Amino acid sequence: CQQSTIDSIKIHSVALPITVHSALSNNILKMKLFCIIASVLSLGQAFIVPTTVTSPLRLDVSLDASRRSVLQDFSIASVGVASGIMVKNQAALASGGATAGGAYLLSAKQRYNERVTKGVKGFLALGSSLEAGSLDETREYFACNEPGCWKDLNAAGYLLANAFRRSASTNPDSLPSVKAWKKYAKAVDAVEKSLKKNKTPVTLEAYNNAETALDAYLDQVELPPSIEMRKS
């Protein structure tokens, strides 16, 4: 390119016809442009990285991006699974299924059914003694602390009634079983208070009222009625 430039300078110094001089000038400009382009291309080659080769840095960045993508997908999947479990648990709570009411009720029955049954049978046994004119057995029933007496029935009876719920957030006072228990407990309390009057007919009347309330409670907690309890 340098030799061409020198030759062009020598040509400029020779007197030539105008048409020849113009043609030579155009060729010189083309040569200069070609030299500039060639120089730029030769310099650019030193900085060009083959597109088919992946540098370690780009490889690490790519792997990190892949790992982040996998972790993100796993997190989304985990949230989806957890949400599904929560929905299933909420459905079980609402329906009284094995997660909530079902398992709790079964456990409550195993713990309290026997105690309630003994207490109820002890209460039903008082009818014959009251009809015979005796208050001693009734007083003993309210005084003792053993299973089969009122104090133990008073505790177990309420706990069993409270187990008949469909959700842990349900107010116990709104449960039909608890309402039936409270009505029965109030009637039994009237029996105990009647003993202070020391009059068997008064106590017997209170006792009969309590027995009616008892059947409503037994029905709510899925136990046999009093007539069957007496036979067993």
PDB file of C-alpha atoms in Angstrom:
ATOM      1  CA  CYS A   1       0.000   0.000   0.000  1.00  0.00           C
ATOM      2  CA  GLN A   2       2.890   2.419   0.714  1.00  0.00           C
ATOM      3  CA  GLN A   3       4.491   1.765  -2.749  1.00  0.00           C
ATOM      4  CA  SER A   4       1.173   2.436  -4.455  1.00  0.00           C
ATOM      5  CA  THR A   5       0.871   5.767  -2.634  1.00  0.00           C
ATOM      6  CA  ILE A   6       4.393   6.807  -3.774  1.00  0.00           C
ATOM      7  CA  ASP A   7       3.650   5.851  -7.394  1.00  0.00           C
ATOM      8  CA  SER A   8       0.454   7.861  -7.245  1.00  0.00           C
ATOM      9  CA  ILE A   9       2.392  10.905  -6.077  1.00  0.00           C
ATOM     10  CA  LYS A  10       4.847  10.524  -9.014  1.00  0.00           C
ATOM     11  CA  ILE A  11       1.964  10.232 -11.449  1.00  0.00           C
ATOM     12  CA  HIS A  12       0.473  13.485 -10.094  1.00  0.00           C
ATOM     13  CA  SER A  13       3.697  15.313 -11.060  1.00  0.00           C
ATOM     14  CA  VAL A  14       3.495  14.281 -14.734  1.00  0.00           C
ATOM     15  CA  ALA A  15       1.425  16.394 -17.069  1.00  0.00           C
ATOM     16  CA  LEU A  16      -1.276  14.122 -18.417  1.00  0.00           C
ATOM     17  CA  PRO A  17      -4.530  14.717 -20.172  1.00  0.00           C
ATOM     18  CA  ILE A  18      -7.443  15.544 -17.853  1.00  0.00           C
ATOM     19  CA  THR A  19      -9.327  12.288 -18.533  1.00  0.00           C
ATOM     20  CA  VAL A  20      -6.302  10.136 -17.715  1.00  0.00           C
ATOM     21  CA  HIS A  21      -5.561  12.117 -14.545  1.00  0.00           C
ATOM     22  CA  SER A  22      -9.156  11.694 -13.275  1.00  0.00           C
ATOM     23  CA  ALA A  23      -9.101   7.977 -13.859  1.00  0.00           C
ATOM     24  CA  LEU A  24      -5.839   7.614 -11.985  1.00  0.00           C
ATOM     25  CA  SER A  25      -7.210   9.689  -9.072  1.00  0.00           C
ATOM     26  CA  ASN A  26     -10.202   7.381  -8.726  1.00  0.00           C
ATOM     27  CA  ASN A  27      -7.964   4.328  -8.672  1.00  0.00           C
ATOM     28  CA  ILE A  28      -5.755   5.915  -6.001  1.00  0.00           C
ATOM     29  CA  LEU A  29      -8.781   6.579  -3.776  1.00  0.00           C
ATOM     30  CA  LYS A  30      -9.921   3.007  -4.211  1.00  0.00           C
ATOM     31  CA  MET A  31      -6.484   1.712  -3.256  1.00  0.00           C
ATOM     32  CA  LYS A  32      -6.382   3.893  -0.128  1.00  0.00           C
ATOM     33  CA  LEU A  33      -9.845   2.674   0.918  1.00  0.00           C
ATOM     34  CA  PHE A  34      -8.801  -0.937   0.354  1.00  0.00           C
ATOM     35  CA  CYS A  35      -5.658  -0.435   2.497  1.00  0.00           C
ATOM     36  CA  ILE A  36      -7.714   1.088   5.336  1.00  0.00           C
ATOM     37  CA  ILE A  37     -10.248  -1.738   5.294  1.00  0.00           C
ATOM     38  CA  ALA A  38      -7.525  -4.377   5.211  1.00  0.00           C
ATOM     39  CA  SER A  39      -5.767  -2.768   8.180  1.00  0.00           C
ATOM     40  CA  VAL A  40      -8.959  -2.658  10.219  1.00  0.00           C
ATOM     41  CA  LEU A  41      -9.740  -6.280   9.461  1.00  0.00           C
ATOM     42  CA  SER A  42      -6.215  -7.411  10.361  1.00  0.00           C
ATOM     43  CA  LEU A  43      -6.368  -5.592  13.692  1.00  0.00           C
ATOM     44  CA  GLY A  44      -9.865  -6.926  14.477  1.00  0.00           C
ATOM     45  CA  GLN A  45      -8.799 -10.558  14.089  1.00  0.00           C
ATOM     46  CA  ALA A  46      -6.747 -10.333  17.279  1.00  0.00           C
ATOM     47  CA  PHE A  47      -9.890  -9.551  19.340  1.00  0.00           C
ATOM     48  CA  ILE A  48     -12.398 -11.936  17.784  1.00  0.00           C
ATOM     49  CA  VAL A  49     -13.306 -14.989  19.932  1.00  0.00           C
ATOM     50  CA  PRO A  50     -14.585 -18.001  17.991  1.00  0.00           C
ATOM     51  CA  THR A  51     -18.295 -18.308  18.564  1.00  0.00           C
ATOM     52  CA  THR A  52     -18.063 -22.083  18.747  1.00  0.00           C
ATOM     53  CA  VAL A  53     -15.828 -22.029  21.848  1.00  0.00           C
ATOM     54  CA  THR A  54     -17.385 -21.398  25.246  1.00  0.00           C
ATOM     55  CA  SER A  55     -15.152 -19.697  27.797  1.00  0.00           C
ATOM     56  CA  PRO A  56     -14.975 -21.105  31.371  1.00  0.00           C
ATOM     57  CA  LEU A  57     -16.578 -17.923  32.712  1.00  0.00           C
ATOM     58  CA  ARG A  58     -19.524 -18.208  30.334  1.00  0.00           C
ATOM     59  CA  LEU A  59     -19.818 -21.906  31.199  1.00  0.00           C
ATOM     60  CA  ASP A  60     -19.937 -21.146  34.952  1.00  0.00           C
ATOM     61  CA  VAL A  61     -22.540 -18.450  34.413  1.00  0.00           C
ATOM     62  CA  SER A  62     -24.611 -20.848  32.334  1.00  0.00           C
ATOM     63  CA  LEU A  63     -24.398 -23.570  34.983  1.00  0.00           C
ATOM     64  CA  ASP A  64     -25.340 -21.116  37.731  1.00  0.00           C
ATOM     65  CA  ALA A  65     -28.331 -19.987  35.702  1.00  0.00           C
ATOM     66  CA  SER A  66     -29.360 -23.611  35.190  1.00  0.00           C
ATOM     67  CA  ARG A  67     -29.073 -24.382  38.898  1.00  0.00           C
ATOM     68  CA  ARG A  68     -31.114 -21.316  39.774  1.00  0.00           C
ATOM     69  CA  SER A  69     -33.756 -22.375  37.274  1.00  0.00           C
ATOM     70  CA  VAL A  70     -33.917 -25.891  38.759  1.00  0.00           C
ATOM     71  CA  LEU A  71     -34.147 -24.540  42.321  1.00  0.00           C
ATOM     72  CA  GLN A  72     -36.852 -22.114  41.276  1.00  0.00           C
ATOM     73  CA  ASP A  73     -38.848 -24.866  39.613  1.00  0.00           C
ATOM     74  CA  PHE A  74     -38.400 -27.075  42.703  1.00  0.00           C
ATOM     75  CA  SER A  75     -39.565 -24.248  44.982  1.00  0.00           C
ATOM     76  CA  ILE A  76     -42.647 -23.677  42.857  1.00  0.00           C
ATOM     77  CA  ALA A  77     -43.389 -27.394  42.853  1.00  0.00           C
ATOM     78  CA  SER A  78     -42.918 -27.569  46.649  1.00  0.00           C
ATOM     79  CA  VAL A  79     -45.321 -24.697  47.181  1.00  0.00           C
ATOM     80  CA  GLY A  80     -47.823 -26.431  44.920  1.00  0.00           C
ATOM     81  CA  VAL A  81     -47.566 -29.690  46.852  1.00  0.00           C
ATOM     82  CA  ALA A  82     -47.818 -27.880  50.203  1.00  0.00           C
ATOM     83  CA  SER A  83     -50.860 -25.969  48.992  1.00  0.00           C
ATOM     84  CA  GLY A  84     -52.473 -29.215  47.914  1.00  0.00           C
ATOM     85  CA  ILE A  85     -51.837 -30.741  51.336  1.00  0.00           C
ATOM     86  CA  MET A  86     -53.275 -27.682  53.074  1.00  0.00           C
ATOM     87  CA  VAL A  87     -56.395 -27.812  50.929  1.00  0.00           C
ATOM     88  CA  LYS A  88     -56.845 -31.503  51.727  1.00  0.00           C
ATOM     89  CA  ASN A  89     -56.354 -30.852  55.464  1.00  0.00           C
ATOM     90  CA  GLN A  90     -58.863 -28.010  55.408  1.00  0.00           C
ATOM     91  CA  ALA A  91     -61.339 -30.259  53.648  1.00  0.00           C
ATOM     92  CA  ALA A  92     -60.792 -32.912  56.312  1.00  0.00           C
ATOM     93  CA  LEU A  93     -61.362 -30.362  59.057  1.00  0.00           C
ATOM     94  CA  ALA A  94     -64.567 -29.175  57.434  1.00  0.00           C
ATOM     95  CA  SER A  95     -65.936 -32.670  57.007  1.00  0.00           C
ATOM     96  CA  GLY A  96     -64.849 -34.071  60.368  1.00  0.00           C
ATOM     97  CA  GLY A  97     -62.536 -36.514  58.613  1.00  0.00           C
ATOM     98  CA  ALA A  98     -59.596 -38.518  59.916  1.00  0.00           C
ATOM     99  CA  THR A  99     -57.407 -35.413  60.260  1.00  0.00           C
ATOM    100  CA  ALA A 100     -59.702 -33.563  62.621  1.00  0.00           C
ATOM    101  CA  GLY A 101     -63.058 -34.587  64.067  1.00  0.00           C
ATOM    102  CA  GLY A 102     -62.901 -38.221  63.003  1.00  0.00           C
ATOM    103  CA  ALA A 103     -59.627 -39.156  64.718  1.00  0.00           C
ATOM    104  CA  TYR A 104     -60.278 -36.905  67.722  1.00  0.00           C
ATOM    105  CA  LEU A 105     -63.791 -38.253  68.197  1.00  0.00           C
ATOM    106  CA  LEU A 106     -62.560 -41.829  67.972  1.00  0.00           C
ATOM    107  CA  SER A 107     -59.893 -41.120  70.572  1.00  0.00           C
ATOM    108  CA  ALA A 108     -62.411 -39.362  72.831  1.00  0.00           C
ATOM    109  CA  LYS A 109     -64.784 -42.285  72.615  1.00  0.00           C
ATOM    110  CA  GLN A 110     -62.007 -44.673  73.583  1.00  0.00           C
ATOM    111  CA  ARG A 111     -61.124 -42.544  76.603  1.00  0.00           C
ATOM    112  CA  TYR A 112     -64.553 -41.429  77.841  1.00  0.00           C
ATOM    113  CA  ASN A 113     -67.217 -43.858  76.631  1.00  0.00           C
ATOM    114  CA  GLU A 114     -66.514 -46.362  79.392  1.00  0.00           C
ATOM    115  CA  ARG A 115     -66.440 -43.723  82.116  1.00  0.00           C
ATOM    116  CA  VAL A 116     -69.652 -42.127  80.858  1.00  0.00           C
ATOM    117  CA  THR A 117     -71.359 -45.514  80.625  1.00  0.00           C
ATOM    118  CA  LYS A 118     -70.394 -46.390  84.207  1.00  0.00           C
ATOM    119  CA  GLY A 119     -71.558 -43.019  85.473  1.00  0.00           C
ATOM    120  CA  VAL A 120     -74.866 -43.274  83.653  1.00  0.00           C
ATOM    121  CA  LYS A 121     -75.488 -46.795  84.960  1.00  0.00           C
ATOM    122  CA  GLY A 122     -74.736 -45.581  88.463  1.00  0.00           C
ATOM    123  CA  PHE A 123     -77.254 -42.784  88.020  1.00  0.00           C
ATOM    124  CA  LEU A 124     -79.926 -45.103  86.633  1.00  0.00           C
ATOM    125  CA  ALA A 125     -79.463 -47.462  89.583  1.00  0.00           C
ATOM    126  CA  LEU A 126     -80.705 -44.716  91.917  1.00  0.00           C
ATOM    127  CA  GLY A 127     -84.247 -45.001  90.608  1.00  0.00           C
ATOM    128  CA  SER A 128     -85.098 -48.190  92.472  1.00  0.00           C
ATOM    129  CA  SER A 129     -83.707 -46.949  95.813  1.00  0.00           C
ATOM    130  CA  LEU A 130     -85.584 -43.641  95.496  1.00  0.00           C
ATOM    131  CA  GLU A 131     -88.793 -45.451  94.703  1.00  0.00           C
ATOM    132  CA  ALA A 132     -88.165 -47.555  97.795  1.00  0.00           C
ATOM    133  CA  GLY A 133     -87.934 -44.338  99.834  1.00  0.00           C
ATOM    134  CA  SER A 134     -84.164 -44.296 100.439  1.00  0.00           C
ATOM    135  CA  LEU A 135     -81.910 -41.276  99.868  1.00  0.00           C
ATOM    136  CA  ASP A 136     -78.658 -42.880 101.066  1.00  0.00           C
ATOM    137  CA  GLU A 137     -77.642 -44.336  97.711  1.00  0.00           C
ATOM    138  CA  THR A 138     -78.251 -40.981  96.014  1.00  0.00           C
ATOM    139  CA  ARG A 139     -76.138 -39.139  98.572  1.00  0.00           C
ATOM    140  CA  GLU A 140     -73.334 -41.640  98.108  1.00  0.00           C
ATOM    141  CA  TYR A 141     -73.525 -41.221  94.348  1.00  0.00           C
ATOM    142  CA  PHE A 142     -72.791 -37.494  94.647  1.00  0.00           C
ATOM    143  CA  ALA A 143     -70.159 -37.920  97.361  1.00  0.00           C
ATOM    144  CA  CYS A 144     -67.796 -40.495  95.825  1.00  0.00           C
ATOM    145  CA  ASN A 145     -64.989 -39.705  93.401  1.00  0.00           C
ATOM    146  CA  GLU A 146     -64.704 -43.087  91.671  1.00  0.00           C
ATOM    147  CA  PRO A 147     -65.814 -43.944  88.121  1.00  0.00           C
ATOM    148  CA  GLY A 148     -69.535 -44.743  88.215  1.00  0.00           C
ATOM    149  CA  CYS A 149     -70.302 -41.706  90.408  1.00  0.00           C
ATOM    150  CA  TRP A 150     -71.408 -38.192  89.512  1.00  0.00           C
ATOM    151  CA  LYS A 151     -68.079 -36.363  89.898  1.00  0.00           C
ATOM    152  CA  ASP A 152     -66.338 -38.558  87.364  1.00  0.00           C
ATOM    153  CA  LEU A 153     -69.369 -38.555  85.032  1.00  0.00           C
ATOM    154  CA  ASN A 154     -69.533 -34.770  85.265  1.00  0.00           C
ATOM    155  CA  ALA A 155     -65.987 -34.512  83.887  1.00  0.00           C
ATOM    156  CA  ALA A 156     -66.058 -37.311  81.312  1.00  0.00           C
ATOM    157  CA  GLY A 157     -69.554 -36.495  80.088  1.00  0.00           C
ATOM    158  CA  TYR A 158     -68.630 -32.970  79.064  1.00  0.00           C
ATOM    159  CA  LEU A 159     -65.357 -34.028  77.401  1.00  0.00           C
ATOM    160  CA  LEU A 160     -67.171 -36.641  75.331  1.00  0.00           C
ATOM    161  CA  ALA A 161     -69.815 -34.125  74.261  1.00  0.00           C
ATOM    162  CA  ASN A 162     -67.110 -31.627  73.298  1.00  0.00           C
ATOM    163  CA  ALA A 163     -65.492 -34.168  70.955  1.00  0.00           C
ATOM    164  CA  PHE A 164     -68.491 -34.118  68.581  1.00  0.00           C
ATOM    165  CA  ARG A 165     -67.235 -31.245  66.442  1.00  0.00           C
ATOM    166  CA  ARG A 166     -66.371 -30.780  62.771  1.00  0.00           C
ATOM    167  CA  SER A 167     -63.692 -28.149  63.281  1.00  0.00           C
ATOM    168  CA  ALA A 168     -61.212 -27.210  65.997  1.00  0.00           C
ATOM    169  CA  SER A 169     -62.465 -23.617  65.780  1.00  0.00           C
ATOM    170  CA  THR A 170     -66.072 -24.545  66.591  1.00  0.00           C
ATOM    171  CA  ASN A 171     -67.398 -22.979  69.788  1.00  0.00           C
ATOM    172  CA  PRO A 172     -68.212 -25.875  72.172  1.00  0.00           C
ATOM    173  CA  ASP A 173     -71.344 -24.117  73.415  1.00  0.00           C
ATOM    174  CA  SER A 174     -72.788 -24.275  69.902  1.00  0.00           C
ATOM    175  CA  LEU A 175     -72.523 -28.079  69.717  1.00  0.00           C
ATOM    176  CA  PRO A 176     -75.835 -29.957  70.126  1.00  0.00           C
ATOM    177  CA  SER A 177     -74.042 -32.580  72.222  1.00  0.00           C
ATOM    178  CA  VAL A 178     -72.702 -29.958  74.635  1.00  0.00           C
ATOM    179  CA  LYS A 179     -76.090 -28.284  74.859  1.00  0.00           C
ATOM    180  CA  ALA A 180     -77.686 -31.642  75.692  1.00  0.00           C
ATOM    181  CA  TRP A 181     -75.008 -32.319  78.300  1.00  0.00           C
ATOM    182  CA  LYS A 182     -75.491 -28.958  80.012  1.00  0.00           C
ATOM    183  CA  LYS A 183     -79.226 -29.519  80.178  1.00  0.00           C
ATOM    184  CA  TYR A 184     -78.714 -32.932  81.771  1.00  0.00           C
ATOM    185  CA  ALA A 185     -76.050 -31.631  84.179  1.00  0.00           C
ATOM    186  CA  LYS A 186     -78.413 -28.852  85.285  1.00  0.00           C
ATOM    187  CA  ALA A 187     -81.150 -31.423  85.961  1.00  0.00           C
ATOM    188  CA  VAL A 188     -78.741 -33.600  87.981  1.00  0.00           C
ATOM    189  CA  ASP A 189     -77.705 -30.539  89.972  1.00  0.00           C
ATOM    190  CA  ALA A 190     -81.367 -30.094  90.883  1.00  0.00           C
ATOM    191  CA  VAL A 191     -81.398 -33.697  92.147  1.00  0.00           C
ATOM    192  CA  GLU A 192     -78.395 -33.025  94.391  1.00  0.00           C
ATOM    193  CA  LYS A 193     -79.905 -29.837  95.777  1.00  0.00           C
ATOM    194  CA  SER A 194     -83.183 -31.618  96.534  1.00  0.00           C
ATOM    195  CA  LEU A 195     -81.341 -33.870  98.993  1.00  0.00           C
ATOM    196  CA  LYS A 196     -81.055 -30.946 101.381  1.00  0.00           C
ATOM    197  CA  LYS A 197     -84.810 -31.004 101.833  1.00  0.00           C
ATOM    198  CA  ASN A 198     -84.550 -34.639 102.904  1.00  0.00           C
ATOM    199  CA  LYS A 199     -87.799 -35.504 101.160  1.00  0.00           C
ATOM    200  CA  THR A 200     -87.731 -38.545  98.929  1.00  0.00           C
ATOM    201  CA  PRO A 201     -90.722 -37.544  96.728  1.00  0.00           C
ATOM    202  CA  VAL A 202     -89.044 -34.215  95.892  1.00  0.00           C
ATOM    203  CA  THR A 203     -85.788 -35.920  94.993  1.00  0.00           C
ATOM    204  CA  LEU A 204     -87.578 -38.586  92.973  1.00  0.00           C
ATOM    205  CA  GLU A 205     -89.379 -35.949  90.913  1.00  0.00           C
ATOM    206  CA  ALA A 206     -86.088 -34.167  90.192  1.00  0.00           C
ATOM    207  CA  TYR A 207     -84.532 -37.503  89.342  1.00  0.00           C
ATOM    208  CA  ASN A 208     -87.213 -38.350  86.756  1.00  0.00           C
ATOM    209  CA  ASN A 209     -86.698 -34.970  85.075  1.00  0.00           C
ATOM    210  CA  ALA A 210     -82.970 -35.617  84.912  1.00  0.00           C
ATOM    211  CA  GLU A 211     -83.522 -39.047  83.385  1.00  0.00           C
ATOM    212  CA  THR A 212     -85.491 -37.471  80.513  1.00  0.00           C
ATOM    213  CA  ALA A 213     -82.647 -35.038  79.845  1.00  0.00           C
ATOM    214  CA  LEU A 214     -80.184 -37.956  80.021  1.00  0.00           C
ATOM    215  CA  ASP A 215     -81.741 -39.722  77.042  1.00  0.00           C
ATOM    216  CA  ALA A 216     -81.329 -36.606  74.901  1.00  0.00           C
ATOM    217  CA  TYR A 217     -77.653 -36.493  75.842  1.00  0.00           C
ATOM    218  CA  LEU A 218     -77.069 -40.193  75.178  1.00  0.00           C
ATOM    219  CA  ASP A 219     -78.551 -39.792  71.735  1.00  0.00           C
ATOM    220  CA  GLN A 220     -76.185 -36.915  70.908  1.00  0.00           C
ATOM    221  CA  VAL A 221     -73.054 -38.826  71.974  1.00  0.00           C
ATOM    222  CA  GLU A 222     -74.119 -42.015  70.183  1.00  0.00           C
ATOM    223  CA  LEU A 223     -74.650 -44.156  73.286  1.00  0.00           C
ATOM    224  CA  PRO A 224     -77.580 -46.529  73.927  1.00  0.00           C
ATOM    225  CA  PRO A 225     -80.707 -45.017  75.557  1.00  0.00           C
ATOM    226  CA  SER A 226     -81.327 -45.374  79.271  1.00  0.00           C
ATOM    227  CA  ILE A 227     -83.789 -48.247  78.831  1.00  0.00           C
ATOM    228  CA  GLU A 228     -81.052 -50.353  77.219  1.00  0.00           C
ATOM    229  CA  MET A 229     -78.448 -49.199  79.762  1.00  0.00           C
ATOM    230  CA  ARG A 230     -80.592 -50.591  82.563  1.00  0.00           C
ATOM    231  CA  LYS A 231     -80.726 -53.993  80.919  1.00  0.00           C
ATOM    232  CA  SER A 232     -76.984 -54.289  80.345  1.00  0.00           C
TER     233      SER A 232
END
